Structures are given as C-alpha cells and as structure tokens.
Amino acid sequence: MTTGPVSLHSTCDLCDAHRQSDGSDGFRVLPPGFHSYGGVQAFGGQVRTVRCFEDNTQVKAAVESPGHGCVLVVDGGASLRRALVGGNLAASAARNGWAGIVVNGCVRDVAELAAAQVGIRALGLVPMPTERRGEGQAGVAVLVQGVWVRPGDWLYADADGIVVSERAL
C-alpha cells in the first residue's frame, strides 16, 4: 500500500495518455454521475474495497483503520435509500490518513463532509442512515457502475471524473 500523498495528474491528461489502450482492462473510466462532497476536490491513491448493501459496518471498520493515503471504494449496490458514509465516518477517514472515498451509493451530512479533509465522491445524498447488521465484504473486486475495481488498483479523481488503473500512473 502507498505510504503518502500521490502526485496527481488531471484525469483528462490521464485519459489522453491512455486512450490508445491495448484492449486489456488496465485503464478504466467510471461513468459520469458521481458528485463531489468532501473537503478535498482532487485525490488519488491505491484502492481498498468494500462491498455492502445498506449496511456500513465494513465501511466504518475500514475508515477507522490507517488509510496510508489509499482510496476506499465502496460498492453499495447503487442504493439510493441509505447513506453509507456520513460526517463521522468522513472525519475518521481524514483523521486516519485516507486520501478519498468513492461510494457507489449515497452519503449524508453534506456540511460535515465538506469540512472533512478527504475526497468523497458518491451518487447522491440521502438523510437515512444504514442499519449495522455486520454484513458486507472487504478486500474483494467490486463492480461500480459497470466498471470493475479491484483491491490494489489505483484510482484518481478530480472535477472532470474518476479513472482507475491496474498500476500507479
């Protein structure tokens, strides 16, 4: 895992440099639809993953552990009914050195998210919290809006979008 901040390049520049892909799945772009909610607008780092549905037990466990400049990618099944990250978890992520969180689902506490020094992207906002049932999986490949993201991949996000690569760029 990475041990510090990642040098960021614009996602547009990364796409320009990698548009002549060899057809492998090494460089991917997440589709539009993710909104920025965190206090950091551009971020990047090595990926750690969580798959959960309307239960953020594994998300909480992840952000309460050292992030080492990584990006947590949460596949919440694109649920728009429950928020998987709120102000408390965003503050934990910032305090524990996470570069960012990308949620295939919703977040809440928009003012607290904006104050947290961590990048946060999600599909939307909803005020309803999750129920913690102890479900979910960490460290597994996740499918985010039709794009595979794997632990150990590298993710870069800025105002133009989100890209994922199997290697550091």
mmCIF file with all atom_site columns, C-alpha atoms in Angstrom:
data_model
loop_
_atom_site.group_PDB
_atom_site.id
_atom_site.type_symbol
_atom_site.label_atom_id
_atom_site.label_alt_id
_atom_site.label_comp_id
_atom_site.label_asym_id
_atom_site.label_entity_id
_atom_site.label_seq_id
_atom_site.pdbx_PDB_ins_code
_atom_site.Cartn_x
_atom_site.Cartn_y
_atom_site.Cartn_z
_atom_site.occupancy
_atom_site.B_iso_or_equiv
_atom_site.pdbx_formal_charge
_atom_site.auth_seq_id
_atom_site.auth_comp_id
_atom_site.auth_asym_id
_atom_site.auth_atom_id
_atom_site.pdbx_PDB_model_num
ATOM 1   C CA . MET A 1 1   ? 0.000   0.000  0.000   1.00 0.00 ? 1   MET A CA 1
ATOM 2   C CA . THR A 1 2   ? 1.050   3.557  -0.622  1.00 0.00 ? 2   THR A CA 1
ATOM 3   C CA . THR A 1 3   ? 2.513   5.464  2.287   1.00 0.00 ? 3   THR A CA 1
ATOM 4   C CA . GLY A 1 4   ? 1.852   9.073  1.399   1.00 0.00 ? 4   GLY A CA 1
ATOM 5   C CA . PRO A 1 5   ? 0.173   11.556 -0.908  1.00 0.00 ? 5   PRO A CA 1
ATOM 6   C CA . VAL A 1 6   ? 0.036   10.641 -4.569  1.00 0.00 ? 6   VAL A CA 1
ATOM 7   C CA . SER A 1 7   ? 1.235   13.088 -7.215  1.00 0.00 ? 7   SER A CA 1
ATOM 8   C CA . LEU A 1 8   ? -1.941  13.963 -9.088  1.00 0.00 ? 8   LEU A CA 1
ATOM 9   C CA . HIS A 1 9   ? -2.348  14.440 -12.804 1.00 0.00 ? 9   HIS A CA 1
ATOM 10  C CA . SER A 1 10  ? -5.586  15.612 -14.337 1.00 0.00 ? 10  SER A CA 1
ATOM 11  C CA . THR A 1 11  ? -7.946  12.809 -15.265 1.00 0.00 ? 11  THR A CA 1
ATOM 12  C CA . CYS A 1 12  ? -8.230  14.378 -18.732 1.00 0.00 ? 12  CYS A CA 1
ATOM 13  C CA . ASP A 1 13  ? -4.458  14.137 -19.168 1.00 0.00 ? 13  ASP A CA 1
ATOM 14  C CA . LEU A 1 14  ? -4.514  10.545 -17.955 1.00 0.00 ? 14  LEU A CA 1
ATOM 15  C CA . CYS A 1 15  ? -7.245  9.690  -20.460 1.00 0.00 ? 15  CYS A CA 1
ATOM 16  C CA . ASP A 1 16  ? -5.292  11.401 -23.261 1.00 0.00 ? 16  ASP A CA 1
ATOM 17  C CA . ALA A 1 17  ? -2.199  9.385  -22.366 1.00 0.00 ? 17  ALA A CA 1
ATOM 18  C CA . HIS A 1 18  ? -4.045  6.064  -22.119 1.00 0.00 ? 18  HIS A CA 1
ATOM 19  C CA . ARG A 1 19  ? -6.739  6.348  -24.789 1.00 0.00 ? 19  ARG A CA 1
ATOM 20  C CA . GLN A 1 20  ? -4.788  4.037  -27.063 1.00 0.00 ? 20  GLN A CA 1
ATOM 21  C CA . SER A 1 21  ? -5.360  1.186  -24.627 1.00 0.00 ? 21  SER A CA 1
ATOM 22  C CA . ASP A 1 22  ? -4.161  -2.231 -25.690 1.00 0.00 ? 22  ASP A CA 1
ATOM 23  C CA . GLY A 1 23  ? -7.652  -3.608 -25.064 1.00 0.00 ? 23  GLY A CA 1
ATOM 24  C CA . SER A 1 24  ? -6.790  -5.001 -21.656 1.00 0.00 ? 24  SER A CA 1
ATOM 25  C CA . ASP A 1 25  ? -8.776  -3.801 -18.703 1.00 0.00 ? 25  ASP A CA 1
ATOM 26  C CA . GLY A 1 26  ? -5.751  -1.948 -17.276 1.00 0.00 ? 26  GLY A CA 1
ATOM 27  C CA . PHE A 1 27  ? -7.184  1.581  -17.593 1.00 0.00 ? 27  PHE A CA 1
ATOM 28  C CA . ARG A 1 28  ? -10.859 2.293  -16.917 1.00 0.00 ? 28  ARG A CA 1
ATOM 29  C CA . VAL A 1 29  ? -13.065 5.356  -16.535 1.00 0.00 ? 29  VAL A CA 1
ATOM 30  C CA . LEU A 1 30  ? -16.028 5.389  -14.174 1.00 0.00 ? 30  LEU A CA 1
ATOM 31  C CA . PRO A 1 31  ? -19.161 6.736  -15.874 1.00 0.00 ? 31  PRO A CA 1
ATOM 32  C CA . PRO A 1 32  ? -20.431 10.223 -15.016 1.00 0.00 ? 32  PRO A CA 1
ATOM 33  C CA . GLY A 1 33  ? -22.901 10.610 -12.187 1.00 0.00 ? 33  GLY A CA 1
ATOM 34  C CA . PHE A 1 34  ? -20.612 10.850 -9.159  1.00 0.00 ? 34  PHE A CA 1
ATOM 35  C CA . HIS A 1 35  ? -20.796 14.099 -7.193  1.00 0.00 ? 35  HIS A CA 1
ATOM 36  C CA . SER A 1 36  ? -18.065 15.618 -5.027  1.00 0.00 ? 36  SER A CA 1
ATOM 37  C CA . TYR A 1 37  ? -18.865 16.095 -1.330  1.00 0.00 ? 37  TYR A CA 1
ATOM 38  C CA . GLY A 1 38  ? -15.546 16.077 0.548   1.00 0.00 ? 38  GLY A CA 1
ATOM 39  C CA . GLY A 1 39  ? -13.231 18.900 1.507   1.00 0.00 ? 39  GLY A CA 1
ATOM 40  C CA . VAL A 1 40  ? -10.588 17.669 -0.972  1.00 0.00 ? 40  VAL A CA 1
ATOM 41  C CA . GLN A 1 41  ? -11.574 18.025 -4.618  1.00 0.00 ? 41  GLN A CA 1
ATOM 42  C CA . ALA A 1 42  ? -8.791  16.065 -6.357  1.00 0.00 ? 42  ALA A CA 1
ATOM 43  C CA . PHE A 1 43  ? -7.359  12.891 -4.866  1.00 0.00 ? 43  PHE A CA 1
ATOM 44  C CA . GLY A 1 44  ? -5.784  9.612  -5.775  1.00 0.00 ? 44  GLY A CA 1
ATOM 45  C CA . GLY A 1 45  ? -4.216  6.537  -4.297  1.00 0.00 ? 45  GLY A CA 1
ATOM 46  C CA . GLN A 1 46  ? -4.142  2.796  -4.168  1.00 0.00 ? 46  GLN A CA 1
ATOM 47  C CA . VAL A 1 47  ? -7.555  1.166  -3.849  1.00 0.00 ? 47  VAL A CA 1
ATOM 48  C CA . ARG A 1 48  ? -9.037  -0.760 -0.965  1.00 0.00 ? 48  ARG A CA 1
ATOM 49  C CA . THR A 1 49  ? -12.580 -2.053 -1.389  1.00 0.00 ? 49  THR A CA 1
ATOM 50  C CA . VAL A 1 50  ? -15.771 -2.810 0.493   1.00 0.00 ? 50  VAL A CA 1
ATOM 51  C CA . ARG A 1 51  ? -18.940 -4.394 -0.889  1.00 0.00 ? 51  ARG A CA 1
ATOM 52  C CA . CYS A 1 52  ? -22.062 -3.795 1.199   1.00 0.00 ? 52  CYS A CA 1
ATOM 53  C CA . PHE A 1 53  ? -25.734 -3.056 0.770   1.00 0.00 ? 53  PHE A CA 1
ATOM 54  C CA . GLU A 1 54  ? -27.416 -0.582 3.101   1.00 0.00 ? 54  GLU A CA 1
ATOM 55  C CA . ASP A 1 55  ? -25.089 -1.672 5.956   1.00 0.00 ? 55  ASP A CA 1
ATOM 56  C CA . ASN A 1 56  ? -21.922 0.342  6.531   1.00 0.00 ? 56  ASN A CA 1
ATOM 57  C CA . THR A 1 57  ? -20.308 -1.916 9.161   1.00 0.00 ? 57  THR A CA 1
ATOM 58  C CA . GLN A 1 58  ? -17.352 -2.704 6.866   1.00 0.00 ? 58  GLN A CA 1
ATOM 59  C CA . VAL A 1 59  ? -17.035 0.934  5.766   1.00 0.00 ? 59  VAL A CA 1
ATOM 60  C CA . LYS A 1 60  ? -16.765 2.038  9.411   1.00 0.00 ? 60  LYS A CA 1
ATOM 61  C CA . ALA A 1 61  ? -14.135 -0.624 10.117  1.00 0.00 ? 61  ALA A CA 1
ATOM 62  C CA . ALA A 1 62  ? -12.112 0.475  7.081   1.00 0.00 ? 62  ALA A CA 1
ATOM 63  C CA . VAL A 1 63  ? -12.051 4.225  7.773   1.00 0.00 ? 63  VAL A CA 1
ATOM 64  C CA . GLU A 1 64  ? -11.255 3.644  11.440  1.00 0.00 ? 64  GLU A CA 1
ATOM 65  C CA . SER A 1 65  ? -8.046  1.857  10.371  1.00 0.00 ? 65  SER A CA 1
ATOM 66  C CA . PRO A 1 66  ? -4.924  3.560  8.965   1.00 0.00 ? 66  PRO A CA 1
ATOM 67  C CA . GLY A 1 67  ? -5.532  4.626  5.364   1.00 0.00 ? 67  GLY A CA 1
ATOM 68  C CA . HIS A 1 68  ? -1.905  5.293  4.357   1.00 0.00 ? 68  HIS A CA 1
ATOM 69  C CA . GLY A 1 69  ? -3.077  7.582  1.526   1.00 0.00 ? 69  GLY A CA 1
ATOM 70  C CA . CYS A 1 70  ? -5.349  4.945  -0.017  1.00 0.00 ? 70  CYS A CA 1
ATOM 71  C CA . VAL A 1 71  ? -8.784  5.389  -1.582  1.00 0.00 ? 71  VAL A CA 1
ATOM 72  C CA . LEU A 1 72  ? -11.696 3.348  -0.247  1.00 0.00 ? 72  LEU A CA 1
ATOM 73  C CA . VAL A 1 73  ? -14.079 2.230  -2.999  1.00 0.00 ? 73  VAL A CA 1
ATOM 74  C CA . VAL A 1 74  ? -17.451 1.221  -1.595  1.00 0.00 ? 74  VAL A CA 1
ATOM 75  C CA . ASP A 1 75  ? -19.866 -0.754 -3.749  1.00 0.00 ? 75  ASP A CA 1
ATOM 76  C CA . GLY A 1 76  ? -23.195 -0.084 -2.104  1.00 0.00 ? 76  GLY A CA 1
ATOM 77  C CA . GLY A 1 77  ? -25.147 -1.632 -4.962  1.00 0.00 ? 77  GLY A CA 1
ATOM 78  C CA . ALA A 1 78  ? -26.078 1.911  -6.117  1.00 0.00 ? 78  ALA A CA 1
ATOM 79  C CA . SER A 1 79  ? -28.736 2.044  -3.388  1.00 0.00 ? 79  SER A CA 1
ATOM 80  C CA . LEU A 1 80  ? -30.307 5.471  -3.030  1.00 0.00 ? 80  LEU A CA 1
ATOM 81  C CA . ARG A 1 81  ? -32.202 4.546  0.161   1.00 0.00 ? 81  ARG A CA 1
ATOM 82  C CA . ARG A 1 82  ? -29.433 4.593  2.823   1.00 0.00 ? 82  ARG A CA 1
ATOM 83  C CA . ALA A 1 83  ? -26.281 6.674  3.301   1.00 0.00 ? 83  ALA A CA 1
ATOM 84  C CA . LEU A 1 84  ? -23.125 4.586  3.622   1.00 0.00 ? 84  LEU A CA 1
ATOM 85  C CA . VAL A 1 85  ? -20.883 7.493  4.686   1.00 0.00 ? 85  VAL A CA 1
ATOM 86  C CA . GLY A 1 86  ? -21.727 10.462 6.895   1.00 0.00 ? 86  GLY A CA 1
ATOM 87  C CA . GLY A 1 87  ? -19.883 13.157 8.778   1.00 0.00 ? 87  GLY A CA 1
ATOM 88  C CA . ASN A 1 88  ? -18.472 10.900 11.491  1.00 0.00 ? 88  ASN A CA 1
ATOM 89  C CA . LEU A 1 89  ? -17.024 8.386  9.036   1.00 0.00 ? 89  LEU A CA 1
ATOM 90  C CA . ALA A 1 90  ? -15.623 11.160 6.834   1.00 0.00 ? 90  ALA A CA 1
ATOM 91  C CA . ALA A 1 91  ? -13.897 12.685 9.876   1.00 0.00 ? 91  ALA A CA 1
ATOM 92  C CA . SER A 1 92  ? -12.484 9.242  10.780  1.00 0.00 ? 92  SER A CA 1
ATOM 93  C CA . ALA A 1 93  ? -11.209 8.780  7.228   1.00 0.00 ? 93  ALA A CA 1
ATOM 94  C CA . ALA A 1 94  ? -9.464  12.165 7.273   1.00 0.00 ? 94  ALA A CA 1
ATOM 95  C CA . ARG A 1 95  ? -8.013  11.566 10.738  1.00 0.00 ? 95  ARG A CA 1
ATOM 96  C CA . ASN A 1 96  ? -6.699  8.137  9.710   1.00 0.00 ? 96  ASN A CA 1
ATOM 97  C CA . GLY A 1 97  ? -4.960  9.247  6.517   1.00 0.00 ? 97  GLY A CA 1
ATOM 98  C CA . TRP A 1 98  ? -7.340  8.136  3.757   1.00 0.00 ? 98  TRP A CA 1
ATOM 99  C CA . ALA A 1 99  ? -6.986  10.108 0.511   1.00 0.00 ? 99  ALA A CA 1
ATOM 100 C CA . GLY A 1 100 ? -10.586 9.564  -0.505  1.00 0.00 ? 100 GLY A CA 1
ATOM 101 C CA . ILE A 1 101 ? -13.766 7.526  -0.565  1.00 0.00 ? 101 ILE A CA 1
ATOM 102 C CA . VAL A 1 102 ? -15.805 6.666  -3.657  1.00 0.00 ? 102 VAL A CA 1
ATOM 103 C CA . VAL A 1 103 ? -19.307 5.395  -2.876  1.00 0.00 ? 103 VAL A CA 1
ATOM 104 C CA . ASN A 1 104 ? -21.470 3.584  -5.406  1.00 0.00 ? 104 ASN A CA 1
ATOM 105 C CA . GLY A 1 105 ? -24.442 4.750  -3.372  1.00 0.00 ? 105 GLY A CA 1
ATOM 106 C CA . CYS A 1 106 ? -25.330 7.672  -1.130  1.00 0.00 ? 106 CYS A CA 1
ATOM 107 C CA . VAL A 1 107 ? -23.774 9.779  1.607   1.00 0.00 ? 107 VAL A CA 1
ATOM 108 C CA . ARG A 1 108 ? -25.231 12.235 4.152   1.00 0.00 ? 108 ARG A CA 1
ATOM 109 C CA . ASP A 1 109 ? -24.280 15.175 6.408   1.00 0.00 ? 109 ASP A CA 1
ATOM 110 C CA . VAL A 1 110 ? -23.201 17.339 3.473   1.00 0.00 ? 110 VAL A CA 1
ATOM 111 C CA . ALA A 1 111 ? -21.800 20.207 5.602   1.00 0.00 ? 111 ALA A CA 1
ATOM 112 C CA . GLU A 1 112 ? -19.687 17.799 7.677   1.00 0.00 ? 112 GLU A CA 1
ATOM 113 C CA . LEU A 1 113 ? -18.460 16.011 4.546   1.00 0.00 ? 113 LEU A CA 1
ATOM 114 C CA . ALA A 1 114 ? -17.360 19.335 3.030   1.00 0.00 ? 114 ALA A CA 1
ATOM 115 C CA . ALA A 1 115 ? -15.407 20.150 6.213   1.00 0.00 ? 115 ALA A CA 1
ATOM 116 C CA . ALA A 1 116 ? -13.551 16.809 6.219   1.00 0.00 ? 116 ALA A CA 1
ATOM 117 C CA . GLN A 1 117 ? -10.093 16.893 4.634   1.00 0.00 ? 117 GLN A CA 1
ATOM 118 C CA . VAL A 1 118 ? -10.730 13.843 2.468   1.00 0.00 ? 118 VAL A CA 1
ATOM 119 C CA . GLY A 1 119 ? -12.034 13.424 -1.073  1.00 0.00 ? 119 GLY A CA 1
ATOM 120 C CA . ILE A 1 120 ? -15.556 11.990 -1.271  1.00 0.00 ? 120 ILE A CA 1
ATOM 121 C CA . ARG A 1 121 ? -17.487 11.022 -4.388  1.00 0.00 ? 121 ARG A CA 1
ATOM 122 C CA . ALA A 1 122 ? -20.954 9.449  -4.328  1.00 0.00 ? 122 ALA A CA 1
ATOM 123 C CA . LEU A 1 123 ? -24.045 9.079  -6.463  1.00 0.00 ? 123 LEU A CA 1
ATOM 124 C CA . GLY A 1 124 ? -26.125 11.320 -4.230  1.00 0.00 ? 124 GLY A CA 1
ATOM 125 C CA . LEU A 1 125 ? -27.327 12.436 -0.825  1.00 0.00 ? 125 LEU A CA 1
ATOM 126 C CA . VAL A 1 126 ? -29.950 10.851 1.382   1.00 0.00 ? 126 VAL A CA 1
ATOM 127 C CA . PRO A 1 127 ? -30.509 11.578 5.094   1.00 0.00 ? 127 PRO A CA 1
ATOM 128 C CA . MET A 1 128 ? -31.401 7.986  6.085   1.00 0.00 ? 128 MET A CA 1
ATOM 129 C CA . PRO A 1 129 ? -28.602 6.119  7.936   1.00 0.00 ? 129 PRO A CA 1
ATOM 130 C CA . THR A 1 130 ? -27.823 2.453  7.480   1.00 0.00 ? 130 THR A CA 1
ATOM 131 C CA . GLU A 1 131 ? -28.640 -0.343 9.862   1.00 0.00 ? 131 GLU A CA 1
ATOM 132 C CA . ARG A 1 132 ? -25.483 -2.042 11.075  1.00 0.00 ? 132 ARG A CA 1
ATOM 133 C CA . ARG A 1 133 ? -26.052 -5.765 10.740  1.00 0.00 ? 133 ARG A CA 1
ATOM 134 C CA . GLY A 1 134 ? -22.391 -6.770 10.439  1.00 0.00 ? 134 GLY A CA 1
ATOM 135 C CA . GLU A 1 135 ? -22.769 -7.623 6.768   1.00 0.00 ? 135 GLU A CA 1
ATOM 136 C CA . GLY A 1 136 ? -20.523 -6.862 3.815   1.00 0.00 ? 136 GLY A CA 1
ATOM 137 C CA . GLN A 1 137 ? -17.132 -7.893 2.490   1.00 0.00 ? 137 GLN A CA 1
ATOM 138 C CA . ALA A 1 138 ? -13.798 -6.108 2.417   1.00 0.00 ? 138 ALA A CA 1
ATOM 139 C CA . GLY A 1 139 ? -10.916 -6.655 0.018   1.00 0.00 ? 139 GLY A CA 1
ATOM 140 C CA . VAL A 1 140 ? -12.962 -8.036 -2.888  1.00 0.00 ? 140 VAL A CA 1
ATOM 141 C CA . ALA A 1 141 ? -13.327 -6.959 -6.513  1.00 0.00 ? 141 ALA A CA 1
ATOM 142 C CA . VAL A 1 142 ? -16.338 -4.653 -6.856  1.00 0.00 ? 142 VAL A CA 1
ATOM 143 C CA . LEU A 1 143 ? -18.447 -3.639 -9.819  1.00 0.00 ? 143 LEU A CA 1
ATOM 144 C CA . VAL A 1 144 ? -19.032 0.124  -9.742  1.00 0.00 ? 144 VAL A CA 1
ATOM 145 C CA . GLN A 1 145 ? -21.463 1.401  -12.366 1.00 0.00 ? 145 GLN A CA 1
ATOM 146 C CA . GLY A 1 146 ? -20.407 -1.409 -14.695 1.00 0.00 ? 146 GLY A CA 1
ATOM 147 C CA . VAL A 1 147 ? -16.652 -0.966 -14.137 1.00 0.00 ? 147 VAL A CA 1
ATOM 148 C CA . TRP A 1 148 ? -14.551 -3.465 -12.203 1.00 0.00 ? 148 TRP A CA 1
ATOM 149 C CA . VAL A 1 149 ? -12.401 -2.024 -9.418  1.00 0.00 ? 149 VAL A CA 1
ATOM 150 C CA . ARG A 1 150 ? -10.020 -4.329 -7.581  1.00 0.00 ? 150 ARG A CA 1
ATOM 151 C CA . PRO A 1 151 ? -8.022  -4.014 -4.369  1.00 0.00 ? 151 PRO A CA 1
ATOM 152 C CA . GLY A 1 152 ? -4.550  -2.800 -5.324  1.00 0.00 ? 152 GLY A CA 1
ATOM 153 C CA . ASP A 1 153 ? -5.749  -0.819 -8.355  1.00 0.00 ? 153 ASP A CA 1
ATOM 154 C CA . TRP A 1 154 ? -5.033  2.916  -8.424  1.00 0.00 ? 154 TRP A CA 1
ATOM 155 C CA . LEU A 1 155 ? -7.828  5.499  -8.533  1.00 0.00 ? 155 LEU A CA 1
ATOM 156 C CA . TYR A 1 156 ? -7.584  9.171  -9.478  1.00 0.00 ? 156 TYR A CA 1
ATOM 157 C CA . ALA A 1 157 ? -10.457 11.662 -9.142  1.00 0.00 ? 157 ALA A CA 1
ATOM 158 C CA . ASP A 1 158 ? -10.844 15.334 -9.952  1.00 0.00 ? 158 ASP A CA 1
ATOM 159 C CA . ALA A 1 159 ? -13.543 17.710 -11.182 1.00 0.00 ? 159 ALA A CA 1
ATOM 160 C CA . ASP A 1 160 ? -13.570 16.016 -14.607 1.00 0.00 ? 160 ASP A CA 1
ATOM 161 C CA . GLY A 1 161 ? -14.127 12.457 -13.437 1.00 0.00 ? 161 GLY A CA 1
ATOM 162 C CA . ILE A 1 162 ? -12.719 9.282  -11.967 1.00 0.00 ? 162 ILE A CA 1
ATOM 163 C CA . VAL A 1 163 ? -10.220 6.896  -13.570 1.00 0.00 ? 163 VAL A CA 1
ATOM 164 C CA . VAL A 1 164 ? -8.899  3.541  -12.388 1.00 0.00 ? 164 VAL A CA 1
ATOM 165 C CA . SER A 1 165 ? -5.699  1.794  -13.403 1.00 0.00 ? 165 SER A CA 1
ATOM 166 C CA . GLU A 1 166 ? -4.154  -1.536 -12.523 1.00 0.00 ? 166 GLU A CA 1
ATOM 167 C CA . ARG A 1 167 ? -0.855  0.324  -11.895 1.00 0.00 ? 167 ARG A CA 1
ATOM 168 C CA . ALA A 1 168 ? 0.205   3.686  -10.486 1.00 0.00 ? 168 ALA A CA 1
ATOM 169 C CA . LEU A 1 169 ? 0.129   6.430  -13.128 1.00 0.00 ? 169 LEU A CA 1
#
